[in-house]
Each structure stands twice: as C-alpha cells, then as structure tokens.
CSV table of C-alpha atoms and ligand atoms in Angstrom, one decimal:
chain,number,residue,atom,x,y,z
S,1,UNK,CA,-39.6,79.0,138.7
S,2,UNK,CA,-40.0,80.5,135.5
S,3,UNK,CA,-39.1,78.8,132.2
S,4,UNK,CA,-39.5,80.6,128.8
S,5,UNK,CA,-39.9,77.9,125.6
S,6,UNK,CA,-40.8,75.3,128.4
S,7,UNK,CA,-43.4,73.9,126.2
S,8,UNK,CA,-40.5,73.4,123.6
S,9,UNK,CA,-38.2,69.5,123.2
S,10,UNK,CA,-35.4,71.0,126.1
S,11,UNK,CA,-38.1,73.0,128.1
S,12,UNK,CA,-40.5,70.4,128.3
S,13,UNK,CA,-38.3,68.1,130.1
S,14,UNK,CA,-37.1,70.5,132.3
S,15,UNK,CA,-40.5,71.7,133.4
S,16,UNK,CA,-41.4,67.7,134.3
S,17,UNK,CA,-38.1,67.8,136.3
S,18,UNK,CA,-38.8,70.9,138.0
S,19,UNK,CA,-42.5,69.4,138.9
S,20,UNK,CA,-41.2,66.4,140.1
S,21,UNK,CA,-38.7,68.4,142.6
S,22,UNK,CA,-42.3,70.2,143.8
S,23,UNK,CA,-41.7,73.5,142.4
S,24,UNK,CA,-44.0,76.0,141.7
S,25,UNK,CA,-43.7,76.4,137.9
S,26,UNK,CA,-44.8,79.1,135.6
S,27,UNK,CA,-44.3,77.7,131.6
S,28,UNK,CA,-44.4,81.4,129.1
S,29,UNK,CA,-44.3,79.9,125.5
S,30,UNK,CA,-45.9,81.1,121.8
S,31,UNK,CA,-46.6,77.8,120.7
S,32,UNK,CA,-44.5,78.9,117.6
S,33,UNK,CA,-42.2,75.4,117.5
S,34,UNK,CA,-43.0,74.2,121.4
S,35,UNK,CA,-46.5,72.1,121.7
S,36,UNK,CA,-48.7,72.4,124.6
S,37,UNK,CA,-49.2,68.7,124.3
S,38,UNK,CA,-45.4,68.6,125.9
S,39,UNK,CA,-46.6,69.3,128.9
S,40,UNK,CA,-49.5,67.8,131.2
S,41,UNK,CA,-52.5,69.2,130.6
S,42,UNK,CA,-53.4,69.8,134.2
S,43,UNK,CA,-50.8,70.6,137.0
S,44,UNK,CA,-51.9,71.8,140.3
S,45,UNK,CA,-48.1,73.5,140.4
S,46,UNK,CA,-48.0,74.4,136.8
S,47,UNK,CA,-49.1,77.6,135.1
S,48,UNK,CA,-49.3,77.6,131.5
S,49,UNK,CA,-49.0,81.3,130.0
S,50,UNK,CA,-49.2,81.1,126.1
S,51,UNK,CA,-47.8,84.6,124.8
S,52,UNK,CA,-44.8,85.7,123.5
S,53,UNK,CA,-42.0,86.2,126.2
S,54,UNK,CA,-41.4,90.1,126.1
S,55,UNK,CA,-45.4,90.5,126.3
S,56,UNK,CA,-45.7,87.8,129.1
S,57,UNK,CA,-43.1,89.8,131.1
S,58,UNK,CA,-44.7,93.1,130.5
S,59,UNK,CA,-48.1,91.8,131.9
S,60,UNK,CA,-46.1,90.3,135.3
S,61,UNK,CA,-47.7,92.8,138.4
S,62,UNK,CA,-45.0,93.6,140.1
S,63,UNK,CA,-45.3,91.3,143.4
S,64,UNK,CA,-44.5,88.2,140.8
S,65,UNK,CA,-41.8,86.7,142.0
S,66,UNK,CA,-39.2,84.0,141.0
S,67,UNK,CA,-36.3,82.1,143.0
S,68,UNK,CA,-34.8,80.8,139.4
S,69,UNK,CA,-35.5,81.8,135.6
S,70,UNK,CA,-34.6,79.4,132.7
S,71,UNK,CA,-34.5,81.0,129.4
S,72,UNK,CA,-34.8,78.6,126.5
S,73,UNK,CA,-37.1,80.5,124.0
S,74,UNK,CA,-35.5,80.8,121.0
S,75,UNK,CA,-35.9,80.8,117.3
S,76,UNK,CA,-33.9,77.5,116.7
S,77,UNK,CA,-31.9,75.9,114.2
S,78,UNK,CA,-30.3,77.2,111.2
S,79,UNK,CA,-33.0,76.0,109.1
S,80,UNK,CA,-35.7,78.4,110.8
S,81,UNK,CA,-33.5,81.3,110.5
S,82,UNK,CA,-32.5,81.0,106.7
S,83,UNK,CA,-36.5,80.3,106.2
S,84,UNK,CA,-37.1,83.4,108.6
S,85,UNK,CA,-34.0,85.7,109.2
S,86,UNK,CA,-36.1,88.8,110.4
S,87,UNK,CA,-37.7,87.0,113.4
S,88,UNK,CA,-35.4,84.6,114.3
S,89,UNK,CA,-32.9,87.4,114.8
S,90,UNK,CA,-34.9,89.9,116.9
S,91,UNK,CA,-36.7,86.8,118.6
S,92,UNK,CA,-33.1,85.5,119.8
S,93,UNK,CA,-32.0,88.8,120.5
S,94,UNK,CA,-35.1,90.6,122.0
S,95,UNK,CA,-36.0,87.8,123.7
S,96,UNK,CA,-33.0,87.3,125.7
S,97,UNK,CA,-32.7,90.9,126.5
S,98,UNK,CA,-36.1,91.5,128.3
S,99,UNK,CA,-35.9,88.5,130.2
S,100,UNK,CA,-32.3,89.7,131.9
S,101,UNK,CA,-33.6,92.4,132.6
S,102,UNK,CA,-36.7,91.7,134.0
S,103,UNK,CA,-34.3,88.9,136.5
S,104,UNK,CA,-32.2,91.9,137.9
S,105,UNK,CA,-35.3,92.5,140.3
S,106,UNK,CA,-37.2,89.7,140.4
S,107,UNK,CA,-36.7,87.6,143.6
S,108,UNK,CA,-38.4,87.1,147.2
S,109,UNK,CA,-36.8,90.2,148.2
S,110,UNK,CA,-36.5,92.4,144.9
S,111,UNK,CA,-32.9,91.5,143.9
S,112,UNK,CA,-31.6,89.6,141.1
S,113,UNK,CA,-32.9,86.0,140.1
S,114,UNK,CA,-30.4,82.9,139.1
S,115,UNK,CA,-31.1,82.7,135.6
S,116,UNK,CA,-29.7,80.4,132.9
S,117,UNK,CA,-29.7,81.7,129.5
S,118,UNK,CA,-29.7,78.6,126.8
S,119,UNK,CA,-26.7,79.3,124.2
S,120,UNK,CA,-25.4,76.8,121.6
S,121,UNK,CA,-22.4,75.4,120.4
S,122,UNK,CA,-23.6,77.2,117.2
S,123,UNK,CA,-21.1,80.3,118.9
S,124,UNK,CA,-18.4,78.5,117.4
S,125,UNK,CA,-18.9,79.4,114.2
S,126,UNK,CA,-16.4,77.3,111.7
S,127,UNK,CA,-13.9,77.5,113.7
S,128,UNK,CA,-11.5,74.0,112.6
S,129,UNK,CA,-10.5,73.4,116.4
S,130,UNK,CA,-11.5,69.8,118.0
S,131,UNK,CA,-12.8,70.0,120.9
S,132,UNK,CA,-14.4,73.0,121.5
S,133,UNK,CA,-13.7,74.9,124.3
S,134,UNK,CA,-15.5,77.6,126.2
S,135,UNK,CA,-12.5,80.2,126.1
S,136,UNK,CA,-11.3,79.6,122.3
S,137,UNK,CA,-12.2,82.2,119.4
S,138,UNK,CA,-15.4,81.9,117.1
S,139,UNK,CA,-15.2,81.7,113.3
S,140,UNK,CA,-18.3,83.1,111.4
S,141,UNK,CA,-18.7,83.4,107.5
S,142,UNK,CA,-19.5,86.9,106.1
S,143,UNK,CA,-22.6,88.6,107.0
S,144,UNK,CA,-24.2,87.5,103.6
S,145,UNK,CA,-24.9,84.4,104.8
S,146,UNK,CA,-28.2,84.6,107.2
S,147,UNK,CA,-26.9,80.9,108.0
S,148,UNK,CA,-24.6,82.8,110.6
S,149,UNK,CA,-27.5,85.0,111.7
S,150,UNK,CA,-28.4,82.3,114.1
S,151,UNK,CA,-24.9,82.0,116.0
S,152,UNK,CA,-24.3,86.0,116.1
S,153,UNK,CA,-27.6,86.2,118.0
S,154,UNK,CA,-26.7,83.6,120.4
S,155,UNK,CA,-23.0,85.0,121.0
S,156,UNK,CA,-25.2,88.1,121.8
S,157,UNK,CA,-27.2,86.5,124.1
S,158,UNK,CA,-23.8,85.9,125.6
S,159,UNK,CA,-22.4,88.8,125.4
S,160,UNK,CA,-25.8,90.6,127.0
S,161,UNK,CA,-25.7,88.0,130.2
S,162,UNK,CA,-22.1,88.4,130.9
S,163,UNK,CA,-23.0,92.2,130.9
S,164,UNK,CA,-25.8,91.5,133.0
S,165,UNK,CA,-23.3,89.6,135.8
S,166,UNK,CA,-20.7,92.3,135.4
S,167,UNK,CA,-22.9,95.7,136.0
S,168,UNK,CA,-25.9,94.4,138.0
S,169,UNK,CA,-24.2,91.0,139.6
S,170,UNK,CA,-26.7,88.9,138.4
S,171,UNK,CA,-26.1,85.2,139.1
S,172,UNK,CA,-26.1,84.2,135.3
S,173,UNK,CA,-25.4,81.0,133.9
S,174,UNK,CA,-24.7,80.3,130.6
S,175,UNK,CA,-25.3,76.9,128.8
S,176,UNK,CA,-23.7,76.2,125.2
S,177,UNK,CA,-26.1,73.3,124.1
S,178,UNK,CA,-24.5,71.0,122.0
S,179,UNK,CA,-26.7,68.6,119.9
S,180,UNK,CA,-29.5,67.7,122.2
S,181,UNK,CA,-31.8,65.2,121.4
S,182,UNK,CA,-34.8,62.7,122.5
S,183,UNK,CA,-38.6,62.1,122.8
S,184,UNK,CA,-40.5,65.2,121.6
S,185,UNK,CA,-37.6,66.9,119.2
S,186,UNK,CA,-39.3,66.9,116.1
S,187,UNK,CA,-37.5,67.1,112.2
S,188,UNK,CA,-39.2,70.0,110.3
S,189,UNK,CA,-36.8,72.3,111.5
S,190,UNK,CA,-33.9,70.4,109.7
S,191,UNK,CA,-33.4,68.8,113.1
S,192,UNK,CA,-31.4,65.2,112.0
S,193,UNK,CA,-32.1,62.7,114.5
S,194,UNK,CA,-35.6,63.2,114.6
S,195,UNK,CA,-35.9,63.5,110.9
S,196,UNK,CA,-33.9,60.0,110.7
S,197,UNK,CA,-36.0,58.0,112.8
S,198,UNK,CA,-39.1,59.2,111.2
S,199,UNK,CA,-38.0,58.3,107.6
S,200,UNK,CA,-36.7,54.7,109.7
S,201,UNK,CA,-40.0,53.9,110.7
S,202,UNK,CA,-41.8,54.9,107.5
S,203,UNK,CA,-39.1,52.6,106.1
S,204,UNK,CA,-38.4,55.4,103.4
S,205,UNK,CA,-34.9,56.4,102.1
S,206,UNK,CA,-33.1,58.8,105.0
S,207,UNK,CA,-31.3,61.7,103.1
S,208,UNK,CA,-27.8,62.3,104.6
S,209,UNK,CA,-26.9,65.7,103.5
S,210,UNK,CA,-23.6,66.0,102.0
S,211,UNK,CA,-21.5,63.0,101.8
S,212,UNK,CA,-22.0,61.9,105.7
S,213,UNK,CA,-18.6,62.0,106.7
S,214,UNK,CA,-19.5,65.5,108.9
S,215,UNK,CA,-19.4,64.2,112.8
S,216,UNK,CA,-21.7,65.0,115.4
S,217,UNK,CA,-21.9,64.5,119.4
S,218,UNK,CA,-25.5,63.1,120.5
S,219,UNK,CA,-26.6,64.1,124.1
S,220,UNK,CA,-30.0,62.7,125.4
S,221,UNK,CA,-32.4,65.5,126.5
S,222,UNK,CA,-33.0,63.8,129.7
S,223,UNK,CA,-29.2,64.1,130.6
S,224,UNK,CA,-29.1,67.8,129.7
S,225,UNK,CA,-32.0,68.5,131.4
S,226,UNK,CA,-31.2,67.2,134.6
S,227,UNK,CA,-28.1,69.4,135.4
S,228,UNK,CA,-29.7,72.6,134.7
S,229,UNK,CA,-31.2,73.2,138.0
S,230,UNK,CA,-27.7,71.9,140.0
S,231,UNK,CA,-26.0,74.1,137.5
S,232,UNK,CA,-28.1,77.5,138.7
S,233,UNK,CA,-28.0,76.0,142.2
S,234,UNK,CA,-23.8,76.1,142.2
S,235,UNK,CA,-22.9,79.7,142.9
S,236,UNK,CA,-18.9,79.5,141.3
S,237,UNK,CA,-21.1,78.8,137.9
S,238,UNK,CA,-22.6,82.1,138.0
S,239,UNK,CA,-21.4,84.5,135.4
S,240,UNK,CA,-19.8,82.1,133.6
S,241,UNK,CA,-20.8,80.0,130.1
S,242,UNK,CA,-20.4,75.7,130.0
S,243,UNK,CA,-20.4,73.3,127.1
S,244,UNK,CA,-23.2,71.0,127.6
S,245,UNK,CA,-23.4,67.5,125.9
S,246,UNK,CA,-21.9,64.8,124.5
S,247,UNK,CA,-18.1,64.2,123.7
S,248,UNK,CA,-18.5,61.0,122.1
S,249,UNK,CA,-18.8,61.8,118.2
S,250,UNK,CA,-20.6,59.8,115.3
S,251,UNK,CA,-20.1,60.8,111.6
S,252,UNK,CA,-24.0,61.1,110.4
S,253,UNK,CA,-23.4,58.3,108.1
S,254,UNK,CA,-23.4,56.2,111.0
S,255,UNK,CA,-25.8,57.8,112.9
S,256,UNK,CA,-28.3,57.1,110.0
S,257,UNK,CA,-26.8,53.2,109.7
S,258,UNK,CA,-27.3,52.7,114.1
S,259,UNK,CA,-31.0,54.4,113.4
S,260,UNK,CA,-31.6,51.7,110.5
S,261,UNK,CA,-30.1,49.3,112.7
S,262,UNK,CA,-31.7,49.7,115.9
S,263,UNK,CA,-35.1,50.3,114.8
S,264,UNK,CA,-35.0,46.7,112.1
S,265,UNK,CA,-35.8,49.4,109.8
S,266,UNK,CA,-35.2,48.8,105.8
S,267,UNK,CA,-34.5,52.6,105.0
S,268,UNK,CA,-31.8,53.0,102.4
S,269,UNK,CA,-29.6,55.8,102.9
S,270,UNK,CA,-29.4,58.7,100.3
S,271,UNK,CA,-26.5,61.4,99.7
S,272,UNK,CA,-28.0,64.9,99.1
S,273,UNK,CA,-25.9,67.7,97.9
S,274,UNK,CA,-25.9,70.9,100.6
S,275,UNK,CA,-27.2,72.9,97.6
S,276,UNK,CA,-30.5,70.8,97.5
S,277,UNK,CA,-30.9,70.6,101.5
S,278,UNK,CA,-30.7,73.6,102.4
S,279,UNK,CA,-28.9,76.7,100.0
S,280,UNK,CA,-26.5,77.2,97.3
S,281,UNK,CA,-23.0,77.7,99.5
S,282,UNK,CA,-24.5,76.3,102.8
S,283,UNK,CA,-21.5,75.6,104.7
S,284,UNK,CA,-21.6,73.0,107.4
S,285,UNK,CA,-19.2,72.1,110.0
S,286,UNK,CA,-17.2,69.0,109.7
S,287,UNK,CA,-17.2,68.3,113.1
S,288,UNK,CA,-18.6,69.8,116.6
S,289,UNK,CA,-17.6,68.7,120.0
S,290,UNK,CA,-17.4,69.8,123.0
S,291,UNK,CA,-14.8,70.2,125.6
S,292,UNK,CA,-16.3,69.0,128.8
S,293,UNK,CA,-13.8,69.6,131.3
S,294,UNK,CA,-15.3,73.2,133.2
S,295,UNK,CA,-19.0,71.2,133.1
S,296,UNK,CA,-17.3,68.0,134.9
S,297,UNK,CA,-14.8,69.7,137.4
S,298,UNK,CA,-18.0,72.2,137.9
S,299,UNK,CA,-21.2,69.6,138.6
S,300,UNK,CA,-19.5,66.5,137.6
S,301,UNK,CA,-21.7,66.0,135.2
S,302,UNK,CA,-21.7,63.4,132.8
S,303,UNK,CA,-24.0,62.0,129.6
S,304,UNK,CA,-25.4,58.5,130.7
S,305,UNK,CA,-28.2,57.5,128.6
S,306,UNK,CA,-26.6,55.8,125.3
S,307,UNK,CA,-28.1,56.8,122.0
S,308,UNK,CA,-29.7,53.5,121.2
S,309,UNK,CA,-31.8,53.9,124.0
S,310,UNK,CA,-32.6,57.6,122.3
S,311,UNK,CA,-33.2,56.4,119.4
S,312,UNK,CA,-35.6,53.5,120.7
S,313,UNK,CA,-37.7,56.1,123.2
S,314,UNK,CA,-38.0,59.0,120.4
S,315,UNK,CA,-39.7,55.8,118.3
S,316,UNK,CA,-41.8,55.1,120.8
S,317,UNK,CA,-43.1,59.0,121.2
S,318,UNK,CA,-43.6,59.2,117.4
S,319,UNK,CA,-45.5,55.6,117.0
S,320,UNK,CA,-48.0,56.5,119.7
S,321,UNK,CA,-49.0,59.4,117.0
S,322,UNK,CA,-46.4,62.2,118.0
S,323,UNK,CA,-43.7,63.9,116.4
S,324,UNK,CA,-42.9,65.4,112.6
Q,401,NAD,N1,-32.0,71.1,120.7
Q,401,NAD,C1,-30.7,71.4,120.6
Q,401,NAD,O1,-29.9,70.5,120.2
Q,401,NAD,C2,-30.2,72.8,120.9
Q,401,NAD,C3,-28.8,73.0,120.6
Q,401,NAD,C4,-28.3,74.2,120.9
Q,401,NAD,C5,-29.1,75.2,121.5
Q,401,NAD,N2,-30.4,74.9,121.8
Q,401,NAD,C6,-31.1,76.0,122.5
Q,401,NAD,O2,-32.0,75.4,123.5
Q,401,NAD,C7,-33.2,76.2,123.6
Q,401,NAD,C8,-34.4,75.2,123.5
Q,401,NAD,O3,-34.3,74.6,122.2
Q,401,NAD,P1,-35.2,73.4,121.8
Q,401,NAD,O4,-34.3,72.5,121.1
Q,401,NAD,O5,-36.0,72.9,123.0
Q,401,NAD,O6,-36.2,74.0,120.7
Q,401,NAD,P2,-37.7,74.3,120.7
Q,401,NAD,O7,-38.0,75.0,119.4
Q,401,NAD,O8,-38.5,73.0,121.0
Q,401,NAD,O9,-37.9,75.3,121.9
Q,401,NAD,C9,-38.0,76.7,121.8
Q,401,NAD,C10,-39.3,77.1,122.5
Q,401,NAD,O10,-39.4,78.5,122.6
Q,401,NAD,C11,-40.7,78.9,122.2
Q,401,NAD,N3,-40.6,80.2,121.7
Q,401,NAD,C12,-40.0,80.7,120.6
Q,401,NAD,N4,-40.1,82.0,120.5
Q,401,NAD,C13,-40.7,82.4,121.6
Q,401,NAD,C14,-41.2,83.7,122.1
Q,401,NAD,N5,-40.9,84.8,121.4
Q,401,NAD,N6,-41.9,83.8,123.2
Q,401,NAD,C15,-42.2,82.6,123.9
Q,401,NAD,N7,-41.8,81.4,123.5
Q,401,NAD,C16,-41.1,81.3,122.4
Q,401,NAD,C17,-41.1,77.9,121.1
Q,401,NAD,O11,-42.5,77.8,120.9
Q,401,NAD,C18,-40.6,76.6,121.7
Q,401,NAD,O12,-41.5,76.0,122.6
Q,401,NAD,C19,-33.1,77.3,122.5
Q,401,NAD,O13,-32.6,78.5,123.1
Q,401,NAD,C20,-32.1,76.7,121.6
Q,401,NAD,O14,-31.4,77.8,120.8
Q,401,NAD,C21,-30.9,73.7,121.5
C-alpha cells in the first residue's frame, strides 16, 4: 500500500490501520505539515520515504508495485494557502496529477491501482445549500481572493480523477473530507479544534472568529479513517466522489463552551473580527454539512466516536508534550 501525507493527522491514522490489517506499507511524505513522530519509529512492514511526492514517484524502479494508493498529501487549509498561494496551488494540483498517473500502471500485473484521492468539502465553495450534497453546484468568490485558491485546486483534483476513471478505467475513489479532527491535528494552520483545546489547557482566552454563530460538523479521525480501506475495497465506489464526516452540527460558539467544559478549563471566550484572523474580506461559510446518504447506502458507514471523547484524547496527545 502506498499512502502519500501518511505522516500527516488523516494519514497517520490510516497508516496504523493499514499496519494493523498486516499490510505492507510504504509512507512518502515532506515533513512540510506531517511529523515523522506520527508514526512508529520502527516497523518491520513500514517504509518511511521522506521526499516530496512527484520526486518519490519518479525514483520508484519500475517493478514497485502497489495493490491500493491513498493520496492525502496536500497543502491544507485555507490558512496555508492565503500564507502560501504559489505552493499550495501547484502542490494540490501537481501532486494529485503524478500520483494518477503513476496508479494507471502500477499493480501486481501492470494495470491500474485502487486509488483514493482526498478532496474536501472545501469544493463547495459558498454555496447557501444545507446539506451538502455530492451532485449540487459549487459557489466560489472571484479569483482575487487566494482564499478560493484552495477549493479550485481540490475541485481539480476531482475533476483530474474522474478523468482518470473515464479514459484509463482507473478504480478511483473520491473522498470529500469534511471537518476531521483528533489526536495529532495540530492549530497553526488555523485548524479550530486543535487550536481550542490548546488555549483550554493553557487556560488562556480562546478567540472565536467572527461572532461564533458559523456551524460546523466534527468527525473523529479514527471514524474517517477507518472506512477508507472498505471504501477502495467496494468496487460500485469506484469513479465516484462521497461526503465523509459528520452530519451533526455545532455553532463554534459552542464548540469553544463544550471544549471549556469538558476539559474543567477557565478559558474565557473572545470574539475576533474576520479582518484580524485572517484578511480584510475573508469570507467564511455560515454553515457546512454534509449529506451522508451515498456514504451510508454505499459502506454504511457511520461517525461513532462523540466529540467529547475527541476533545478528551486530543488533550491527552498534547499534555504528554505533543501538538501546536
Ligand atoms: N483535516 C481535515 O479536516 C480535512 C478536511 C478536508 C480535506 N482534508 C484533506 O485530507 C488530506 C490530509 O489532510 P490532513 O488534515 O491530514 O493534513 P496534514 O497537513 O496533516 O497532512 C498532509 C500531509 O501531506 C504532506 N505533504 C504536503 N505536501 C507534500 C508533498 N508535496 N509531498 C509529500 N508529502 C506532502 C504533509 O507533510 C502532511 O504530512 C489533505 O488532502 C487535505 O486536503 C482534510
């Protein structure tokens, strides 16, 4: 199995799943947001390959085989790609497009390789519909704003694997992450959860951007990262893209009072204007959930671990000196 970004928060937990099934694991990852201390040092079935992706493929001999590909390197979040348009853009883009092509020809026998390429619910775009589903239109800003940079590159991504199923019959799955969280996320890249529980433990104010009333779905890493493998195992998912989360939303006012609350913390809460968080005519999305109807009918999946119990494990990764 290969995983790109599997030393990242998603990747990382999908590589100790794959491990624990006995695979044969190969991990490519720059380091650039992903940690190698996300993974166990030493694994008799795990090969670490630091590099970036396109090089890493390049350098493959040609007998290297794989019977599934996950592709979850990515510049991610918006806050990386305002801070770094250029290289987020060709990262998500580039990325993405070697690593299709190098799965057209890739397995046992030379053929194509299951591959699941990680989109977001990003694709969306502002569009005002509740829920989201995988067939409705996307709404993006103007083309001024890098803050829709990140989106565009993922619809790409899209747009390049569905291309990939149609003219070379790759068996490509598509997974529209919604807001994933858990042990090992961490908060510089404007990520909230993990920024919120870091400020509860410190017991210093947690800044709610805007005025909080903006809803979110939570989705434990664990969960998400367990149905990735049974989605690439399902042939009917192949060539086709699947919300992946939580449908149960939380305004991030009330995310920030159930972090206070569950961790006994005595953070206040503080309202920060968009034009101090991130820049002047940042627009953010009121809400963002997801349909979930083609995942269940699909795998049957559903989110199990509640967010409390998120919020409790990510505290105990960053107390035992992990994290922001
Ligand atoms: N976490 C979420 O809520 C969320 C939501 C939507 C989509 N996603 C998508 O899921 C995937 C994983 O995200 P994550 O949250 O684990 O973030 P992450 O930053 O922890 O993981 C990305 C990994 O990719 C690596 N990487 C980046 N560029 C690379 C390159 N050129 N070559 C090799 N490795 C490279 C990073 O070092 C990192 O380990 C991404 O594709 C992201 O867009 C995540």
């Amino acid at each position: 199995m290969l995983i790109s970004g599997g030393s990242g928060f998603i990747g990382s937990h999908l590589t100790e799943r794959l491990l624990a099934r006995g695979d044969q694991v190969t991990v490519v990852d720059n380091l650039s947001t992903g940690g190698r201390a996300n993974l166990p040092q030493f694994h008799e079935r795990l090969r670490f390959i630091e590099a970036d992706l396109k090089d890493a493929l390049g350098a493959f001999g040609k007998g290297e085989r794989f019977e599934e590909i996950y592709h979850l390197a990515a510049a991610v979040g918006v806050k990386l790609v305002i801070a770094d348009p250029i290289k987020s853009i060709e990262t998500n883009i580039e990325q993405t497009s070697a690593i299709l092509r190098f799965a057209t020809v890739r397995s046992a026998d030379g053929g194509p390789v299951p591959t699941l390429i990680a989109s977001s619910s990003e694709v969306y775009g502002k569009s005002a519909k509740n829920p989201f589903n995988e067939d409705d239109d996307v709404v993006y800003g103007p083309t001024t704003f890098t803050r829709w940079s990140y989106a565009c590159t993922k619809a790409v991504d899209e747009y390049l694997a569905l291309a990939y199923r149609a003219r070379h019959a790759l068996p490509v799955v598509v997974a529209r992450f919604f807001n994933t969280v858990g042990p090992r996320q961490v908060g510089e890249y404007g990520m909230v959860v993990p920024r919120f529980v870091e400020a509860a433990l410190a017991d210093k104010p947690i800044d709610v951007y805007g005025d909080g009333t903006q809803s979110r779905c939570f989705c434990d890493v664990r969960d998400v990262a367990g149905v990735l493998p049974t989605l690439l195992a399902t042939p009917p998912c192949y060539g086709r893209i699947f919300n992946l989360g939580s449908d149960r939303a939380m305004t991030i006012r009330e995310l920030a009072d159930l972090v206070i609350r569950t961790l006994g913390s005595s953070s206040q809460i503080r309202l920060v204007p968009y034009s101090q968080a991130y820049i002047a005519g940042f627009e953010d999305l009121l809400q963002r959930r997801p349909d979930l109807a083609r995942v269940r009918q699909a795998v049957g999946f559903e989110a199990k671990i509640p967010i409390e119990q998120t919020i409790r494990d990510m505290a105990a990764w960053m107390k035992n000196g992990n994290g922001v």
